[in-house]
Amino acid sequence: MSKITKVVARQVFDSRGNPTIEAEVYSNNLSASSICPSGASTGTYEAFEKRDKSNKKYLGKSVLKPVKIINNLISKKLKNQNIHDQERIDHILIKLDGTKQKKKIGANAILSVSMAAKKLSSKIKKIPLYKNFIVKKNFKLPYPMMNIINGGAHANNGLRIQEFMIRPDKARSFSEAVRMCFIIINNLRSLIKKKGHSTSVGDEGGFAPMINDNESALKLIVKAIKKSGFTNGQDVSICLDVAANELIKNKNYSIHSKNYITVDQSIKKYLLLIKKYKIKSIEDPFSENDWPAWSKFVSKLSNKTQIVGDDLFVTNLERLKVGFLNVSANSILIKLNQIGTVTETLEVIKFAQLIGFKTIISHRSGDSEDAFIADLAVGTDSNQIKTGSLARSERVSKYNQLIRIEEDLGNRSKMNKIN
Ligand code: PGA
Ligand code: ZN
């Protein structure tokens, strides 16, 4: 048995330049570390992110208190625990906090330790991280959903929809998938430039041109796909994350323009967009509390359109069960820090796959060089991964890790299935 000897934490910074936690777990004279990500368009039901609100040195954003909790309390409690018993490690952390949303210690403190422990377990077993989750053989690579135009809370261009993504459905390998996206992104850059807009990027690496209506963004993407020699809806699909939590007022939504309209009117517009731009996947089309709107929308669609719950499910088993009973979606976005431990994340993935939901592993808009989620996607047989554009190292690090995994698998490597 390899016993944990200590856990050390420090304050580092995420891709938005905000303080975050890096935890390092030690055992057998080895160590592994992991950095916690952070969202901007967060769901109400997510696990709690603990920050030093009253410490003005970092504008109330530092994480020095949770770092201290890891260095003192958590390090002591995990000492002598078996590094390979992830469930026990996570349950000790969950119990230590004792609250439903991990409000006492903070999900950021708990998750950074939980991920670091998982990494160290692989290191000691001398196996790659992706082989230390659920899948034991026949590993498959996920399809990337690359966020190539940023809007909503991730840019300040006034675009209502938060993420406009492309998914290279016809790619036969992960490196081919990345190559297809690379070509489209380069063509999109020229098209945006030609229109006289800036080609600077938003939080997730997608372009953030000063266009403020959804259809202009969609038209640009369709053009870029065509210019790249691909067929929209066949070789490549357009996917959206509406993040509608940010767009609701008095039960009405301002998804399609600045005007607030009813759920029925919003659905009508969605159906038009799906048809016109051959959209294959929509995430968070309605707000996290509006279960009836989700069910109504799903009932109007064929099962081929992927409806993804992010803020709706917050990687939470109880919420996923409600969504399943209400037929509210057919896919779930998986974000480790929404729930706070590796064990609970794996439980949600297993249940989702059992009920036939697709699992999409996701980064956060505030992320880091830590590529944990790339291995998680392969190790859990997840169909897709959402980790931004081919820009900004915190996004590209995940794609690069998937390229390494593909190489490691050699001729046994296969792409996952989308439909
Ligand atoms: P977030 O964005 O990390 O800011 O929540 C990602 C998403 O909404 O999927
Ligand atoms: Zn989302």
Short mmCIF file of C-alpha atoms and ligand atoms in Angstrom, two decimals:
data_model
loop_
_atom_site.label_atom_id
_atom_site.label_comp_id
_atom_site.label_asym_id
_atom_site.label_seq_id
_atom_site.Cartn_x
_atom_site.Cartn_y
_atom_site.Cartn_z
CA MET A 1 0.00 0.00 0.00
CA SER A 2 1.26 3.49 -0.86
CA LYS A 3 0.35 5.87 1.92
CA ILE A 4 -0.13 9.60 1.57
CA THR A 5 2.60 11.37 3.53
CA LYS A 6 1.44 14.96 3.14
CA VAL A 7 -0.56 17.42 1.05
CA VAL A 8 0.79 20.85 0.23
CA ALA A 9 -1.15 23.69 -1.41
CA ARG A 10 -0.29 27.09 -2.82
CA GLN A 11 -2.07 29.99 -4.45
CA VAL A 12 -1.37 30.18 -8.21
CA PHE A 13 -3.25 31.97 -11.02
CA ASP A 14 -5.78 30.91 -13.65
CA SER A 15 -6.14 31.98 -17.29
CA ARG A 16 -8.10 35.11 -16.33
CA GLY A 17 -5.31 36.05 -13.97
CA ASN A 18 -7.41 35.23 -10.90
CA PRO A 19 -5.99 33.41 -7.89
CA THR A 20 -6.70 29.69 -7.72
CA ILE A 21 -5.47 26.64 -5.81
CA GLU A 22 -2.74 24.18 -6.73
CA ALA A 23 -2.58 21.13 -4.47
CA GLU A 24 0.30 18.68 -4.37
CA VAL A 25 -0.09 15.23 -2.85
CA TYR A 26 2.95 13.20 -1.68
CA SER A 27 3.49 9.45 -1.33
CA ASN A 28 6.43 7.04 -1.92
CA ASN A 29 8.79 9.99 -2.33
CA LEU A 30 6.77 11.06 -5.36
CA SER A 31 4.25 13.85 -5.77
CA ALA A 32 1.60 15.04 -8.24
CA SER A 33 -0.19 18.36 -8.40
CA SER A 34 -3.41 19.70 -9.85
CA ILE A 35 -4.92 23.16 -10.35
CA CYS A 36 -8.60 23.98 -9.81
CA PRO A 37 -10.45 25.79 -12.67
CA SER A 38 -13.11 28.49 -12.21
CA GLY A 39 -16.27 29.44 -14.14
CA ALA A 40 -17.81 32.82 -15.05
CA SER A 41 -21.34 31.81 -16.05
CA THR A 42 -21.81 29.57 -13.05
CA GLY A 43 -24.99 27.71 -12.08
CA THR A 44 -26.72 28.39 -8.77
CA TYR A 45 -26.54 24.72 -7.79
CA GLU A 46 -22.80 24.31 -8.33
CA ALA A 47 -20.52 23.37 -5.46
CA PHE A 48 -19.13 26.40 -3.65
CA GLU A 49 -15.91 28.15 -4.63
CA LYS A 50 -14.27 29.53 -1.51
CA ARG A 51 -12.42 32.86 -1.75
CA ASP A 52 -11.11 35.32 0.85
CA LYS A 53 -13.90 37.85 0.29
CA SER A 54 -12.72 40.22 3.02
CA ASN A 55 -9.03 40.23 2.02
CA LYS A 56 -8.71 43.34 -0.15
CA LYS A 57 -5.08 42.62 -1.12
CA TYR A 58 -6.39 40.57 -4.04
CA LEU A 59 -9.71 42.39 -4.36
CA GLY A 60 -11.43 39.68 -2.34
CA LYS A 61 -10.42 37.00 -4.85
CA SER A 62 -7.49 35.31 -3.12
CA VAL A 63 -7.70 31.69 -1.95
CA LEU A 64 -5.24 31.90 0.94
CA LYS A 65 -7.74 30.58 3.50
CA PRO A 66 -8.62 27.40 1.58
CA VAL A 67 -4.88 26.92 0.88
CA LYS A 68 -4.29 27.03 4.63
CA ILE A 69 -7.08 24.49 5.20
CA ILE A 70 -5.32 22.08 2.81
CA ASN A 71 -1.89 22.62 4.37
CA ASN A 72 -3.15 22.05 7.89
CA LEU A 73 -6.44 20.19 8.21
CA ILE A 74 -6.62 18.20 4.95
CA SER A 75 -2.95 17.21 5.02
CA LYS A 76 -3.42 15.81 8.55
CA LYS A 77 -6.67 13.98 7.74
CA LEU A 78 -5.30 12.32 4.60
CA LYS A 79 -1.99 11.26 6.12
CA ASN A 80 -1.51 7.46 5.91
CA GLN A 81 -4.49 6.97 3.58
CA ASN A 82 -4.01 4.62 0.62
CA ILE A 83 -3.30 6.80 -2.43
CA HIS A 84 -5.09 4.28 -4.70
CA ASP A 85 -8.34 4.40 -2.71
CA GLN A 86 -9.80 7.47 -4.40
CA GLU A 87 -13.30 6.83 -3.04
CA ARG A 88 -12.07 6.80 0.56
CA ILE A 89 -9.94 9.91 0.02
CA ASP A 90 -12.89 11.76 -1.49
CA HIS A 91 -15.30 10.60 1.20
CA ILE A 92 -12.95 11.86 3.90
CA LEU A 93 -12.90 15.25 2.13
CA ILE A 94 -16.70 15.28 1.71
CA LYS A 95 -17.22 14.38 5.37
CA LEU A 96 -14.70 16.96 6.52
CA ASP A 97 -16.72 19.64 4.79
CA GLY A 98 -20.09 18.21 5.78
CA THR A 99 -22.27 20.63 3.77
CA LYS A 100 -24.30 19.88 0.66
CA GLN A 101 -22.54 22.41 -1.57
CA LYS A 102 -19.09 22.10 0.05
CA LYS A 103 -19.45 25.55 1.58
CA LYS A 104 -17.25 25.02 4.63
CA ILE A 105 -13.94 24.00 3.08
CA GLY A 106 -14.80 24.96 -0.48
CA ALA A 107 -15.05 22.75 -3.58
CA ASN A 108 -11.93 24.40 -4.98
CA ALA A 109 -9.82 23.17 -2.05
CA ILE A 110 -11.39 19.70 -2.14
CA LEU A 111 -11.18 19.21 -5.90
CA SER A 112 -7.55 20.26 -6.30
CA VAL A 113 -6.58 17.62 -3.70
CA SER A 114 -8.90 15.00 -5.23
CA MET A 115 -7.44 15.45 -8.75
CA ALA A 116 -3.85 15.52 -7.50
CA ALA A 117 -4.44 12.24 -5.62
CA LYS A 118 -5.78 10.60 -8.79
CA LYS A 119 -2.73 11.77 -10.74
CA LEU A 120 -0.33 10.50 -8.08
CA SER A 121 -2.06 7.12 -7.99
CA SER A 122 -1.39 6.74 -11.75
CA LYS A 123 2.18 7.87 -11.34
CA ILE A 124 2.84 5.27 -8.64
CA LYS A 125 1.08 2.55 -10.67
CA LYS A 126 3.23 3.66 -13.62
CA ILE A 127 0.21 3.94 -15.90
CA PRO A 128 -1.00 6.97 -17.86
CA LEU A 129 -3.77 8.92 -16.10
CA TYR A 130 -6.38 8.01 -18.75
CA LYS A 131 -5.99 4.34 -17.83
CA ASN A 132 -6.84 5.02 -14.18
CA PHE A 133 -10.58 5.84 -14.50
CA ILE A 134 -13.49 3.63 -15.66
CA VAL A 135 -12.45 2.25 -19.07
CA LYS A 136 -9.90 -0.55 -18.92
CA LYS A 137 -9.56 -1.40 -22.63
CA ASN A 138 -10.77 -0.22 -26.08
CA PHE A 139 -10.04 3.41 -25.29
CA LYS A 140 -11.65 5.97 -27.59
CA LEU A 141 -10.85 9.59 -28.31
CA PRO A 142 -13.58 12.24 -27.85
CA TYR A 143 -14.74 14.58 -30.60
CA PRO A 144 -13.69 18.15 -29.84
CA MET A 145 -16.36 20.83 -29.73
CA MET A 146 -14.21 23.86 -30.43
CA ASN A 147 -15.56 27.20 -29.29
CA ILE A 148 -14.57 29.47 -32.17
CA ILE A 149 -16.72 32.56 -31.52
CA ASN A 150 -17.13 33.81 -27.95
CA GLY A 151 -20.04 35.90 -26.70
CA GLY A 152 -22.14 36.22 -23.54
CA ALA A 153 -20.21 36.38 -20.28
CA HIS A 154 -16.96 35.37 -22.05
CA ALA A 155 -16.61 38.47 -24.27
CA ASN A 156 -17.85 42.03 -24.28
CA ASN A 157 -19.19 42.13 -27.85
CA GLY A 158 -22.90 41.95 -27.00
CA LEU A 159 -23.46 38.55 -28.65
CA ARG A 160 -26.41 36.92 -26.85
CA ILE A 161 -25.25 33.31 -27.24
CA GLN A 162 -22.13 32.52 -25.22
CA GLU A 163 -20.42 29.88 -27.36
CA PHE A 164 -20.45 29.11 -31.08
CA MET A 165 -18.66 25.79 -31.61
CA ILE A 166 -17.65 23.44 -34.41
CA ARG A 167 -17.45 19.66 -34.14
CA PRO A 168 -15.57 17.79 -36.90
CA ASP A 169 -17.94 14.82 -37.10
CA LYS A 170 -16.26 13.11 -40.04
CA ALA A 171 -12.76 13.08 -38.56
CA ARG A 172 -11.35 9.57 -38.33
CA SER A 173 -8.69 10.40 -35.77
CA PHE A 174 -8.18 13.02 -33.10
CA SER A 175 -5.29 14.65 -34.93
CA GLU A 176 -7.46 14.83 -38.05
CA ALA A 177 -10.22 16.41 -35.95
CA VAL A 178 -7.81 19.09 -34.76
CA ARG A 179 -6.53 19.65 -38.30
CA MET A 180 -10.07 20.20 -39.61
CA CYS A 181 -10.75 22.76 -36.88
CA PHE A 182 -7.38 24.42 -37.54
CA ILE A 183 -8.30 25.00 -41.21
CA ILE A 184 -11.75 26.38 -40.33
CA ILE A 185 -10.36 28.66 -37.62
CA ASN A 186 -7.79 30.09 -40.03
CA ASN A 187 -10.45 30.74 -42.65
CA LEU A 188 -12.73 32.27 -40.04
CA ARG A 189 -9.91 34.61 -38.98
CA SER A 190 -9.55 35.88 -42.59
CA LEU A 191 -13.31 36.34 -42.94
CA ILE A 192 -13.53 38.33 -39.70
CA LYS A 193 -10.56 40.45 -40.75
CA LYS A 194 -12.12 41.07 -44.16
CA LYS A 195 -15.23 42.40 -42.46
CA GLY A 196 -13.04 44.91 -40.64
CA HIS A 197 -13.48 43.34 -37.19
CA SER A 198 -10.84 42.59 -34.59
CA THR A 199 -9.53 39.03 -34.47
CA SER A 200 -8.70 39.19 -30.77
CA VAL A 201 -10.01 36.31 -28.70
CA GLY A 202 -12.29 35.85 -25.68
CA ASP A 203 -11.85 33.87 -22.46
CA GLU A 204 -12.09 30.48 -24.18
CA GLY A 205 -9.87 31.35 -27.14
CA GLY A 206 -12.63 31.86 -29.71
CA PHE A 207 -12.75 35.09 -31.70
CA ALA A 208 -14.71 37.90 -30.07
CA PRO A 209 -15.56 40.21 -32.99
CA MET A 210 -17.84 43.18 -32.32
CA ILE A 211 -20.87 41.62 -33.95
CA ASN A 212 -23.93 41.46 -31.77
CA ASP A 213 -26.48 39.26 -33.47
CA ASN A 214 -26.35 35.48 -33.37
CA GLU A 215 -27.15 34.99 -37.04
CA SER A 216 -24.19 37.11 -38.19
CA ALA A 217 -21.90 34.84 -36.17
CA LEU A 218 -23.56 31.71 -37.56
CA LYS A 219 -23.27 33.01 -41.14
CA LEU A 220 -19.54 33.65 -40.68
CA ILE A 221 -19.02 30.10 -39.38
CA VAL A 222 -20.99 28.52 -42.24
CA LYS A 223 -18.86 30.53 -44.68
CA ALA A 224 -15.62 29.46 -43.00
CA ILE A 225 -16.69 25.79 -43.11
CA LYS A 226 -17.48 26.08 -46.81
CA LYS A 227 -14.26 27.94 -47.58
CA SER A 228 -12.38 25.10 -45.88
CA GLY A 229 -13.88 22.59 -48.32
CA PHE A 230 -16.16 20.93 -45.77
CA THR A 231 -19.94 20.46 -45.75
CA ASN A 232 -21.79 21.94 -42.79
CA GLY A 233 -24.02 19.36 -41.13
CA GLN A 234 -22.03 16.46 -42.54
CA ASP A 235 -18.26 16.85 -42.20
CA VAL A 236 -18.61 19.45 -39.50
CA SER A 237 -21.49 20.39 -37.21
CA ILE A 238 -22.26 23.67 -35.52
CA CYS A 239 -22.93 23.42 -31.77
CA LEU A 240 -24.07 26.17 -29.38
CA ASP A 241 -23.89 26.94 -25.69
CA VAL A 242 -26.58 29.52 -25.05
CA ALA A 243 -25.94 29.78 -21.28
CA ALA A 244 -29.55 30.97 -20.97
CA ASN A 245 -29.26 31.50 -17.21
CA GLU A 246 -27.82 34.86 -18.15
CA LEU A 247 -30.74 35.69 -20.49
CA ILE A 248 -33.93 35.24 -18.45
CA LYS A 249 -36.19 37.88 -16.92
CA ASN A 250 -39.72 37.27 -15.59
CA LYS A 251 -39.90 33.87 -17.32
CA ASN A 252 -39.05 35.46 -20.70
CA TYR A 253 -35.79 35.15 -22.62
CA SER A 254 -33.56 37.48 -24.64
CA ILE A 255 -31.70 34.69 -26.47
CA HIS A 256 -32.38 35.73 -30.03
CA SER A 257 -32.20 39.51 -29.63
CA LYS A 258 -32.23 42.10 -26.85
CA ASN A 259 -36.02 41.77 -26.65
CA TYR A 260 -37.50 39.38 -24.12
CA ILE A 261 -39.90 36.83 -25.62
CA THR A 262 -41.84 33.84 -24.25
CA VAL A 263 -40.59 30.24 -24.10
CA ASP A 264 -42.85 29.25 -27.01
CA GLN A 265 -41.55 32.10 -29.15
CA SER A 266 -37.96 31.25 -28.20
CA ILE A 267 -38.49 27.60 -29.18
CA LYS A 268 -39.91 28.65 -32.53
CA LYS A 269 -36.79 30.70 -33.23
CA TYR A 270 -34.52 27.88 -32.09
CA LEU A 271 -36.22 25.49 -34.50
CA LEU A 272 -35.63 27.93 -37.36
CA LEU A 273 -31.94 28.30 -36.46
CA ILE A 274 -31.48 24.51 -36.15
CA LYS A 275 -32.91 24.01 -39.62
CA LYS A 276 -31.20 26.93 -41.33
CA TYR A 277 -27.70 26.38 -39.90
CA LYS A 278 -27.92 22.60 -39.38
CA ILE A 279 -27.17 22.97 -35.67
CA LYS A 280 -26.57 19.59 -34.00
CA SER A 281 -26.14 20.46 -30.36
CA ILE A 282 -27.53 23.11 -28.01
CA GLU A 283 -26.37 23.51 -24.41
CA ASP A 284 -28.41 25.32 -21.75
CA PRO A 285 -31.17 26.54 -24.13
CA PHE A 286 -33.21 27.59 -21.09
CA SER A 287 -32.46 28.54 -17.50
CA GLU A 288 -31.51 26.14 -14.67
CA ASN A 289 -34.96 26.30 -13.02
CA ASP A 290 -37.13 26.22 -16.10
CA TRP A 291 -37.63 22.42 -16.33
CA PRO A 292 -40.93 22.73 -18.31
CA ALA A 293 -39.24 24.83 -21.04
CA TRP A 294 -36.52 22.19 -21.46
CA SER A 295 -39.05 19.34 -21.71
CA LYS A 296 -41.17 21.24 -24.19
CA PHE A 297 -38.12 21.94 -26.36
CA VAL A 298 -36.92 18.31 -26.28
CA SER A 299 -40.39 17.09 -27.28
CA LYS A 300 -40.20 19.20 -30.46
CA LEU A 301 -36.85 17.75 -31.57
CA SER A 302 -35.68 14.46 -33.01
CA ASN A 303 -33.26 12.55 -30.79
CA LYS A 304 -30.53 13.51 -33.25
CA THR A 305 -30.29 17.01 -31.81
CA GLN A 306 -28.12 16.97 -28.76
CA ILE A 307 -29.62 18.94 -25.85
CA VAL A 308 -26.98 19.41 -23.20
CA GLY A 309 -27.55 20.27 -19.56
CA ASP A 310 -24.72 22.27 -18.02
CA ASP A 311 -26.08 24.77 -15.46
CA LEU A 312 -29.22 22.60 -15.39
CA PHE A 313 -27.45 19.49 -14.05
CA VAL A 314 -24.24 20.97 -12.57
CA THR A 315 -22.67 17.48 -12.67
CA ASN A 316 -25.01 16.56 -9.82
CA LEU A 317 -26.59 13.11 -9.63
CA GLU A 318 -29.81 14.30 -7.98
CA ARG A 319 -30.42 16.95 -10.63
CA LEU A 320 -29.59 14.52 -13.43
CA LYS A 321 -32.21 12.10 -12.07
CA VAL A 322 -34.85 14.86 -12.11
CA GLY A 323 -33.85 15.75 -15.68
CA PHE A 324 -34.08 12.14 -16.76
CA LEU A 325 -37.57 11.72 -15.27
CA ASN A 326 -38.77 14.96 -16.89
CA VAL A 327 -37.14 14.15 -20.26
CA SER A 328 -35.41 17.52 -20.14
CA ALA A 329 -32.25 16.74 -22.13
CA ASN A 330 -30.30 13.87 -23.69
CA SER A 331 -26.74 14.85 -22.79
CA ILE A 332 -24.83 16.19 -19.82
CA LEU A 333 -21.85 18.50 -19.57
CA ILE A 334 -19.34 17.31 -17.00
CA LYS A 335 -17.35 19.84 -14.99
CA LEU A 336 -15.40 18.46 -12.05
CA ASN A 337 -15.57 21.66 -10.02
CA GLN A 338 -19.37 21.82 -10.26
CA ILE A 339 -19.53 18.85 -7.89
CA GLY A 340 -16.09 18.94 -6.28
CA THR A 341 -14.54 15.45 -6.24
CA VAL A 342 -13.32 12.91 -8.81
CA THR A 343 -15.42 10.14 -7.22
CA GLU A 344 -18.72 12.07 -7.46
CA THR A 345 -17.87 13.10 -11.04
CA LEU A 346 -17.35 9.45 -12.02
CA GLU A 347 -20.65 8.48 -10.34
CA VAL A 348 -22.52 11.05 -12.43
CA ILE A 349 -20.81 9.91 -15.64
CA LYS A 350 -21.65 6.25 -14.94
CA PHE A 351 -25.29 7.04 -14.25
CA ALA A 352 -25.56 9.29 -17.33
CA GLN A 353 -24.19 6.55 -19.55
CA LEU A 354 -26.50 3.99 -17.96
CA ILE A 355 -29.58 6.05 -18.92
CA GLY A 356 -28.25 6.65 -22.43
CA PHE A 357 -27.12 10.26 -21.99
CA LYS A 358 -24.02 11.42 -23.81
CA THR A 359 -21.26 12.74 -21.57
CA ILE A 360 -19.28 15.79 -22.65
CA ILE A 361 -16.23 16.63 -20.54
CA SER A 362 -15.70 20.36 -20.16
CA HIS A 363 -13.12 22.95 -19.12
CA ARG A 364 -14.10 26.19 -17.32
CA SER A 365 -13.73 29.66 -18.78
CA GLY A 366 -11.06 30.29 -16.14
CA ASP A 367 -8.71 27.35 -16.61
CA SER A 368 -5.03 26.44 -16.38
CA GLU A 369 -2.23 24.39 -17.92
CA ASP A 370 -3.62 21.34 -16.08
CA ALA A 371 -4.86 18.86 -18.72
CA PHE A 372 -6.65 16.46 -16.32
CA ILE A 373 -9.89 16.62 -18.32
CA ALA A 374 -8.23 15.30 -21.50
CA ASP A 375 -7.39 12.04 -19.71
CA LEU A 376 -10.79 12.03 -17.98
CA ALA A 377 -12.58 12.17 -21.36
CA VAL A 378 -10.74 9.12 -22.70
CA GLY A 379 -10.88 7.22 -19.41
CA THR A 380 -14.65 7.59 -19.09
CA ASP A 381 -15.63 6.82 -22.70
CA SER A 382 -17.04 10.32 -23.08
CA ASN A 383 -18.19 11.13 -26.60
CA GLN A 384 -17.06 14.73 -26.69
CA ILE A 385 -14.80 17.27 -25.05
CA LYS A 386 -15.39 21.00 -24.85
CA THR A 387 -12.19 22.87 -24.19
CA GLY A 388 -12.17 26.07 -26.19
CA SER A 389 -10.45 27.02 -29.40
CA LEU A 390 -6.97 26.39 -30.79
CA ALA A 391 -5.71 29.44 -28.94
CA ARG A 392 -4.49 30.21 -25.41
CA SER A 393 -2.24 27.56 -23.84
CA GLU A 394 -4.75 26.59 -21.16
CA ARG A 395 -7.10 25.41 -23.99
CA VAL A 396 -4.45 23.98 -26.32
CA SER A 397 -2.85 21.97 -23.46
CA LYS A 398 -5.91 19.68 -23.44
CA TYR A 399 -5.79 19.15 -27.22
CA ASN A 400 -2.04 18.45 -27.04
CA GLN A 401 -2.59 15.87 -24.29
CA LEU A 402 -5.24 14.13 -26.42
CA ILE A 403 -2.76 14.02 -29.31
CA ARG A 404 -0.25 12.34 -26.94
CA ILE A 405 -2.89 9.84 -25.78
CA GLU A 406 -3.73 9.01 -29.39
CA GLU A 407 -0.05 8.39 -30.06
CA ASP A 408 0.22 6.24 -26.92
CA LEU A 409 -2.69 4.07 -28.11
CA GLY A 410 -1.09 3.70 -31.53
CA ASN A 411 -3.07 1.64 -34.02
CA ARG A 412 -5.56 0.61 -31.28
CA SER A 413 -6.77 4.19 -31.11
CA LYS A 414 -10.32 4.93 -32.30
CA MET A 415 -12.66 7.90 -32.24
CA ASN A 416 -15.77 7.70 -30.05
CA LYS A 417 -19.30 7.70 -31.52
CA ILE A 418 -21.44 10.80 -31.57
CA ASN A 419 -24.79 9.39 -32.65
P1 PGA B 1 -18.07 28.84 -17.51
O1 PGA B 1 -18.39 28.59 -19.05
O2 PGA B 1 -16.87 28.06 -17.16
O3 PGA B 1 -17.86 30.32 -17.45
O4 PGA B 1 -19.28 28.39 -16.73
C1 PGA B 1 -18.38 27.36 -19.66
C2 PGA B 1 -19.78 26.89 -20.02
O5 PGA B 1 -20.76 27.58 -19.74
O6 PGA B 1 -19.93 25.80 -20.53
ZN ZN B 2 -22.31 25.99 -20.56
#
